[in-house]
């Protein structure tokens, strides 16, 4: 039995879909042909002499061996797809599809427009997919090959990916503007002063939320969280309507239209800072289009640093 790309593609679709029937729909396979998918999976298991998939109450999940094959299959399929693109575009400008993830509530989200502008000028044939709204951990999407690169919070080692620290950003208190402020907006505010402040924050699974909670705990402050909001636009609207304050990078509040007219104040004792890093796979090579896009992304970040934005500094 030979392992061909058709079998690998079917295997990847089954893992992504979590069921054979959904994978058949994604592959546009007729209903009677669903057994063919099962036969292809069985053939792969016979070839590799390992169980690759397990059925559970939640659908189909890969075994450890299946996860390893999934990663290699992603690489092989991406390479053959890029080979076809390179052949088709051999006499044309650099082309392809590149996906970039941007951490929510980060200054990186303000870079999407500059990146798109630069790519449009330098590499108009490359289709750039930018995503700052997702239901998965970005590093996992990079590790499995479902995304080419991402700007994420963190600089420590993560299995399956490489991190290149880009900059550090400081978090500020963002509050509704009003005449009742007790202190001038340009005067730093100690974290201890947030004890009774109504806060609108990301959910507890978000990196920033964990960082904020840890910083408030060091200042011996129990946060008064009145809402957990995952959307920047919804968060801005809630703050401007006076429902509470939030803690964000100053650049996010300055660039999002929904934060119009808010008051931004520096937090101290302790200051809250986070590192933003470029995340790529440590085992899946970048395509030519992705390499060109990474170069543009780094150039855009360099331009950002030269403008000395509020609350952002070099690593």
CSV table of C-alpha atoms in Angstrom, one decimal:
chain,number,residue,atom,x,y,z
A,1,UNK,CA,0.0,0.0,0.0
A,2,UNK,CA,1.4,3.4,-1.0
A,3,UNK,CA,0.7,6.5,1.1
A,4,UNK,CA,-0.6,9.0,-1.4
A,5,UNK,CA,-1.7,12.6,-0.9
A,6,UNK,CA,-5.4,11.7,-1.3
A,7,UNK,CA,-5.3,9.4,1.7
A,8,UNK,CA,-3.3,12.0,3.7
A,9,UNK,CA,-5.8,14.8,2.7
A,10,UNK,CA,-8.7,12.5,3.8
A,11,UNK,CA,-7.0,11.8,7.1
A,12,UNK,CA,-6.4,15.5,7.8
A,13,UNK,CA,-10.0,16.4,7.0
A,14,UNK,CA,-11.3,13.6,9.3
A,15,UNK,CA,-9.2,14.9,12.2
A,16,UNK,CA,-10.2,18.6,11.5
A,17,UNK,CA,-13.9,17.7,11.2
A,18,UNK,CA,-14.0,15.2,14.1
A,19,UNK,CA,-16.1,12.8,12.2
A,20,UNK,CA,-16.1,10.8,8.9
A,21,UNK,CA,-19.5,12.1,7.8
A,22,UNK,CA,-18.5,15.8,8.3
A,23,UNK,CA,-15.2,15.1,6.5
A,24,UNK,CA,-17.1,13.6,3.6
A,25,UNK,CA,-19.1,16.8,3.3
A,26,UNK,CA,-16.0,19.0,3.4
A,27,UNK,CA,-14.4,16.8,0.7
A,28,UNK,CA,-17.7,16.8,-1.2
A,29,UNK,CA,-17.7,13.1,-1.1
A,30,UNK,CA,-21.1,11.4,-1.8
A,31,UNK,CA,-22.8,9.8,1.1
A,32,UNK,CA,-22.3,6.2,-0.2
A,33,UNK,CA,-18.6,7.0,-0.5
A,34,UNK,CA,-18.2,7.6,3.2
A,35,UNK,CA,-17.0,4.0,3.7
A,36,UNK,CA,-14.2,4.9,1.3
A,37,UNK,CA,-12.8,7.4,3.8
A,38,UNK,CA,-12.9,4.8,6.5
A,39,UNK,CA,-11.1,2.4,4.2
A,40,UNK,CA,-8.4,5.0,3.5
A,41,UNK,CA,-7.9,5.5,7.3
A,42,UNK,CA,-7.7,1.8,7.8
A,43,UNK,CA,-5.1,1.5,5.0
A,44,UNK,CA,-3.0,4.2,6.7
A,45,UNK,CA,-3.2,2.4,10.0
A,46,UNK,CA,-2.2,-0.8,8.3
A,47,UNK,CA,0.8,0.9,6.6
A,48,UNK,CA,2.1,2.6,9.8
A,49,UNK,CA,1.1,-0.3,12.1
A,50,UNK,CA,-0.5,2.1,14.6
A,51,UNK,CA,-4.0,3.0,15.6
A,52,UNK,CA,-4.4,6.6,14.3
A,53,UNK,CA,-7.9,7.6,15.4
A,54,UNK,CA,-10.2,6.9,18.4
A,55,UNK,CA,-13.9,7.2,18.5
A,56,UNK,CA,-15.3,9.0,21.6
A,57,UNK,CA,-18.6,10.6,22.8
A,58,UNK,CA,-17.3,13.8,21.3
A,59,UNK,CA,-16.5,12.4,17.9
A,60,UNK,CA,-13.2,11.2,16.4
A,61,UNK,CA,-9.9,12.3,18.0
A,62,UNK,CA,-6.3,11.4,16.9
A,63,UNK,CA,-4.1,9.1,19.0
A,64,UNK,CA,-0.6,10.2,19.8
A,65,UNK,CA,0.6,8.4,16.6
A,66,UNK,CA,-2.3,10.0,14.7
A,67,UNK,CA,-1.3,13.5,15.9
A,68,UNK,CA,2.3,12.9,14.7
A,69,UNK,CA,1.0,11.8,11.3
A,70,UNK,CA,-1.4,14.8,11.3
A,71,UNK,CA,1.5,17.2,11.7
A,72,UNK,CA,3.6,15.5,9.0
A,73,UNK,CA,0.6,15.3,6.7
A,74,UNK,CA,-0.1,19.1,7.1
A,75,UNK,CA,3.5,19.7,6.1
A,76,UNK,CA,3.4,17.5,3.1
A,77,UNK,CA,0.0,18.8,1.9
A,78,UNK,CA,1.2,22.4,2.3
A,79,UNK,CA,4.3,21.7,0.4
A,80,UNK,CA,2.5,20.1,-2.5
A,81,UNK,CA,0.0,23.0,-2.5
A,82,UNK,CA,2.8,25.5,-2.5
A,83,UNK,CA,4.6,23.5,-5.3
A,84,UNK,CA,1.5,23.8,-7.5
A,85,UNK,CA,1.3,27.6,-6.7
A,86,UNK,CA,5.1,28.0,-7.5
A,87,UNK,CA,4.7,26.1,-10.7
A,88,UNK,CA,1.7,28.1,-11.8
A,89,UNK,CA,3.3,31.4,-10.8
A,90,UNK,CA,6.8,30.5,-12.1
A,91,UNK,CA,6.8,33.3,-14.6
A,92,UNK,CA,4.8,35.7,-12.4
A,93,UNK,CA,5.2,37.6,-9.2
A,94,UNK,CA,5.5,35.8,-5.9
A,95,UNK,CA,2.1,34.5,-5.0
A,96,UNK,CA,0.3,32.3,-2.5
A,97,UNK,CA,-1.9,32.4,0.6
A,98,UNK,CA,-0.5,33.4,4.1
A,99,UNK,CA,-2.4,33.4,7.3
A,100,UNK,CA,-1.5,35.7,10.2
A,101,UNK,CA,-2.9,35.6,13.7
A,102,UNK,CA,-2.9,38.7,15.9
A,103,UNK,CA,-3.4,38.5,19.7
A,104,UNK,CA,-6.6,40.1,20.8
A,105,UNK,CA,-6.3,43.2,23.1
A,106,UNK,CA,-2.7,43.6,21.9
A,107,UNK,CA,-0.9,46.5,20.0
A,108,UNK,CA,-0.3,43.9,17.3
A,109,UNK,CA,-4.0,44.2,16.3
A,110,UNK,CA,-3.2,47.8,15.3
A,111,UNK,CA,-0.7,46.6,12.8
A,112,UNK,CA,-3.1,44.7,10.5
A,113,UNK,CA,-3.8,47.7,8.2
A,114,UNK,CA,0.0,48.7,7.9
A,115,UNK,CA,0.7,45.0,7.1
A,116,UNK,CA,-2.0,44.9,4.4
A,117,UNK,CA,-0.9,48.1,2.9
A,118,UNK,CA,2.8,47.0,2.6
A,119,UNK,CA,1.8,43.6,1.2
A,120,UNK,CA,-0.5,45.2,-1.4
A,121,UNK,CA,2.4,47.4,-2.5
A,122,UNK,CA,5.2,44.8,-2.4
A,123,UNK,CA,3.5,41.5,-3.0
A,124,UNK,CA,0.0,42.1,-4.6
A,125,UNK,CA,-0.3,38.5,-5.7
A,126,UNK,CA,-0.1,37.1,-2.1
A,127,UNK,CA,-3.5,36.7,-0.4
A,128,UNK,CA,-3.1,37.6,3.2
A,129,UNK,CA,-5.6,36.2,5.8
A,130,UNK,CA,-5.5,38.2,9.0
A,131,UNK,CA,-7.4,36.8,12.0
A,132,UNK,CA,-7.8,38.4,15.5
A,133,UNK,CA,-10.9,36.5,16.3
A,134,UNK,CA,-10.6,32.8,16.9
A,135,UNK,CA,-11.6,29.9,19.2
A,136,UNK,CA,-8.2,28.2,19.4
A,137,UNK,CA,-4.9,29.0,21.1
A,138,UNK,CA,-2.8,30.6,18.4
A,139,UNK,CA,0.4,28.6,19.1
A,140,UNK,CA,-1.6,25.4,18.6
A,141,UNK,CA,-2.8,26.7,15.2
A,142,UNK,CA,0.8,27.4,14.3
A,143,UNK,CA,2.1,24.0,15.6
A,144,UNK,CA,-0.5,22.1,13.5
A,145,UNK,CA,0.1,24.1,10.4
A,146,UNK,CA,-3.4,25.7,10.2
A,147,UNK,CA,-1.8,29.2,10.5
A,148,UNK,CA,1.5,30.4,9.1
A,149,UNK,CA,2.5,32.9,11.8
A,150,UNK,CA,1.1,34.9,14.7
A,151,UNK,CA,1.9,37.8,17.0
A,152,UNK,CA,1.2,36.5,20.5
A,153,UNK,CA,1.7,37.3,24.1
A,154,UNK,CA,4.6,35.5,25.8
A,155,UNK,CA,8.3,34.9,25.3
A,156,UNK,CA,8.8,31.6,27.2
A,157,UNK,CA,9.3,28.2,25.4
A,158,UNK,CA,6.2,26.6,23.9
A,159,UNK,CA,6.4,23.1,22.5
A,160,UNK,CA,6.2,23.0,18.7
A,161,UNK,CA,6.8,26.6,18.0
A,162,UNK,CA,9.6,29.3,18.0
A,163,UNK,CA,9.1,32.7,19.5
A,164,UNK,CA,10.9,35.8,18.5
A,165,UNK,CA,10.3,38.7,21.0
A,166,UNK,CA,9.3,41.9,19.2
A,167,UNK,CA,8.4,44.4,21.9
A,168,UNK,CA,7.0,44.9,25.3
A,169,UNK,CA,3.8,46.8,25.9
A,170,UNK,CA,2.6,48.4,29.1
A,171,UNK,CA,-1.1,48.1,30.1
A,172,UNK,CA,-3.1,51.2,31.1
A,173,UNK,CA,-6.4,51.9,32.9
A,174,UNK,CA,-8.9,53.0,30.3
A,175,UNK,CA,-11.9,54.7,31.8
A,176,UNK,CA,-15.0,56.8,30.7
A,177,UNK,CA,-14.0,60.4,30.5
A,178,UNK,CA,-15.8,62.6,33.0
A,179,UNK,CA,-15.5,65.7,35.2
A,180,UNK,CA,-15.6,63.6,38.3
A,181,UNK,CA,-12.1,62.2,38.0
A,182,UNK,CA,-10.3,62.4,41.4
A,183,UNK,CA,-6.8,62.8,39.8
A,184,UNK,CA,-5.5,64.3,36.6
A,185,UNK,CA,-5.4,61.8,33.8
A,186,UNK,CA,-1.6,62.3,33.3
A,187,UNK,CA,-0.9,61.3,36.9
A,188,UNK,CA,0.0,57.6,37.3
A,189,UNK,CA,-2.4,55.5,39.3
A,190,UNK,CA,-1.2,52.8,41.8
A,191,UNK,CA,-2.9,49.4,41.3
A,192,UNK,CA,-4.1,49.6,44.9
A,193,UNK,CA,-6.4,52.4,43.8
A,194,UNK,CA,-8.4,49.9,41.7
A,195,UNK,CA,-9.9,48.2,44.7
A,196,UNK,CA,-13.4,49.6,44.1
A,197,UNK,CA,-13.2,50.3,40.4
A,198,UNK,CA,-15.7,48.4,38.2
A,199,UNK,CA,-13.7,46.4,35.7
A,200,UNK,CA,-14.6,45.1,32.3
A,201,UNK,CA,-11.9,42.4,31.4
A,202,UNK,CA,-11.3,39.5,29.1
A,203,UNK,CA,-12.3,36.1,30.4
A,204,UNK,CA,-10.0,34.2,32.7
A,205,UNK,CA,-8.6,32.0,29.9
A,206,UNK,CA,-7.0,35.0,28.2
A,207,UNK,CA,-3.3,35.7,28.8
A,208,UNK,CA,-3.9,39.4,29.6
A,209,UNK,CA,-6.5,38.5,32.2
A,210,UNK,CA,-4.1,36.1,33.9
A,211,UNK,CA,-1.4,38.8,33.9
A,212,UNK,CA,-3.9,41.4,35.3
A,213,UNK,CA,-5.1,39.1,38.0
A,214,UNK,CA,-1.5,38.2,39.0
A,215,UNK,CA,-0.5,41.9,39.1
A,216,UNK,CA,-3.6,42.9,41.2
A,217,UNK,CA,-2.9,40.0,43.6
A,218,UNK,CA,0.6,41.3,44.1
A,219,UNK,CA,-0.9,44.7,44.9
A,220,UNK,CA,-3.3,42.9,47.3
A,221,UNK,CA,-6.4,44.1,45.3
A,222,UNK,CA,-9.4,41.9,44.7
A,223,UNK,CA,-10.6,42.9,41.3
A,224,UNK,CA,-14.3,44.1,41.0
A,225,UNK,CA,-15.0,42.4,37.6
A,226,UNK,CA,-18.5,43.3,36.5
A,227,UNK,CA,-18.3,41.9,32.9
A,228,UNK,CA,-16.1,39.7,30.8
A,229,UNK,CA,-15.9,40.8,27.2
A,230,UNK,CA,-14.0,39.2,24.3
A,231,UNK,CA,-14.7,41.8,21.6
A,232,UNK,CA,-12.6,45.0,21.4
A,233,UNK,CA,-15.5,47.0,19.8
A,234,UNK,CA,-18.0,45.8,22.5
A,235,UNK,CA,-15.5,46.6,25.2
A,236,UNK,CA,-15.0,50.1,23.9
A,237,UNK,CA,-18.7,50.7,23.7
A,238,UNK,CA,-19.2,49.5,27.3
A,239,UNK,CA,-16.4,51.7,28.6
A,240,UNK,CA,-17.6,54.8,26.8
A,241,UNK,CA,-21.2,54.2,28.0
A,242,UNK,CA,-19.8,54.3,31.6
A,243,UNK,CA,-20.4,50.7,32.5
A,244,UNK,CA,-16.9,50.4,33.9
A,245,UNK,CA,-13.1,50.7,33.1
A,246,UNK,CA,-10.8,48.2,31.5
A,247,UNK,CA,-7.0,47.5,31.4
A,248,UNK,CA,-5.4,47.5,27.9
A,249,UNK,CA,-2.4,48.7,25.9
A,250,UNK,CA,-2.7,52.4,25.2
A,251,UNK,CA,-2.4,51.8,21.5
A,252,UNK,CA,-5.5,49.7,21.4
A,253,UNK,CA,-7.6,52.4,23.1
A,254,UNK,CA,-6.1,55.0,20.8
A,255,UNK,CA,-6.7,53.1,17.5
A,256,UNK,CA,-10.2,51.6,18.1
A,257,UNK,CA,-13.0,54.0,17.2
A,258,UNK,CA,-15.2,52.5,19.9
A,259,UNK,CA,-12.9,54.0,22.5
A,260,UNK,CA,-13.4,57.6,21.4
A,261,UNK,CA,-13.1,60.1,24.2
A,262,UNK,CA,-11.9,57.7,26.9
A,263,UNK,CA,-9.4,58.5,29.6
A,264,UNK,CA,-6.1,56.6,29.5
A,265,UNK,CA,-4.0,56.5,32.7
A,266,UNK,CA,-0.7,54.8,33.4
A,267,UNK,CA,-0.7,52.1,36.2
A,268,UNK,CA,2.2,51.8,38.6
A,269,UNK,CA,3.3,49.9,41.7
A,270,UNK,CA,3.5,47.5,39.9
A,271,UNK,CA,3.3,48.4,36.3
A,272,UNK,CA,1.8,45.7,34.1
A,273,UNK,CA,3.8,44.7,31.1
A,274,UNK,CA,3.6,41.9,28.5
A,275,UNK,CA,6.0,40.7,25.8
A,276,UNK,CA,4.6,40.4,22.2
A,277,UNK,CA,6.4,37.8,20.1
A,278,UNK,CA,6.3,36.5,16.6
A,279,UNK,CA,5.3,32.8,16.7
A,280,UNK,CA,6.2,30.3,13.9
A,281,UNK,CA,6.4,26.6,13.7
A,282,UNK,CA,9.6,24.9,14.7
A,283,UNK,CA,9.1,22.0,12.4
A,284,UNK,CA,7.0,23.3,9.4
A,285,UNK,CA,9.0,25.4,7.0
A,286,UNK,CA,7.5,28.7,5.8
A,287,UNK,CA,6.6,29.0,2.1
A,288,UNK,CA,8.2,31.6,-0.1
A,289,UNK,CA,5.1,33.7,0.3
A,290,UNK,CA,5.1,33.3,4.1
A,291,UNK,CA,8.8,34.3,4.2
A,292,UNK,CA,8.1,37.4,2.3
A,293,UNK,CA,5.1,38.2,4.6
A,294,UNK,CA,7.3,37.7,7.7
A,295,UNK,CA,9.8,40.2,6.3
A,296,UNK,CA,7.0,42.7,5.8
A,297,UNK,CA,5.6,42.1,9.3
A,298,UNK,CA,9.1,42.7,10.9
A,299,UNK,CA,9.5,45.9,8.8
A,300,UNK,CA,6.1,47.2,10.0
A,301,UNK,CA,7.0,46.4,13.6
A,302,UNK,CA,10.4,48.3,13.2
A,303,UNK,CA,8.5,51.3,11.8
A,304,UNK,CA,6.2,51.1,14.8
A,305,UNK,CA,9.1,51.1,17.2
A,306,UNK,CA,10.7,54.2,15.5
A,307,UNK,CA,7.5,56.1,16.1
A,308,UNK,CA,7.8,55.7,19.9
A,309,UNK,CA,4.2,54.9,20.6
A,310,UNK,CA,2.9,55.3,24.2
A,311,UNK,CA,3.5,52.3,26.4
A,312,UNK,CA,5.6,50.3,23.9
A,313,UNK,CA,9.3,49.7,24.3
A,314,UNK,CA,12.0,47.4,22.8
A,315,UNK,CA,12.7,44.0,24.4
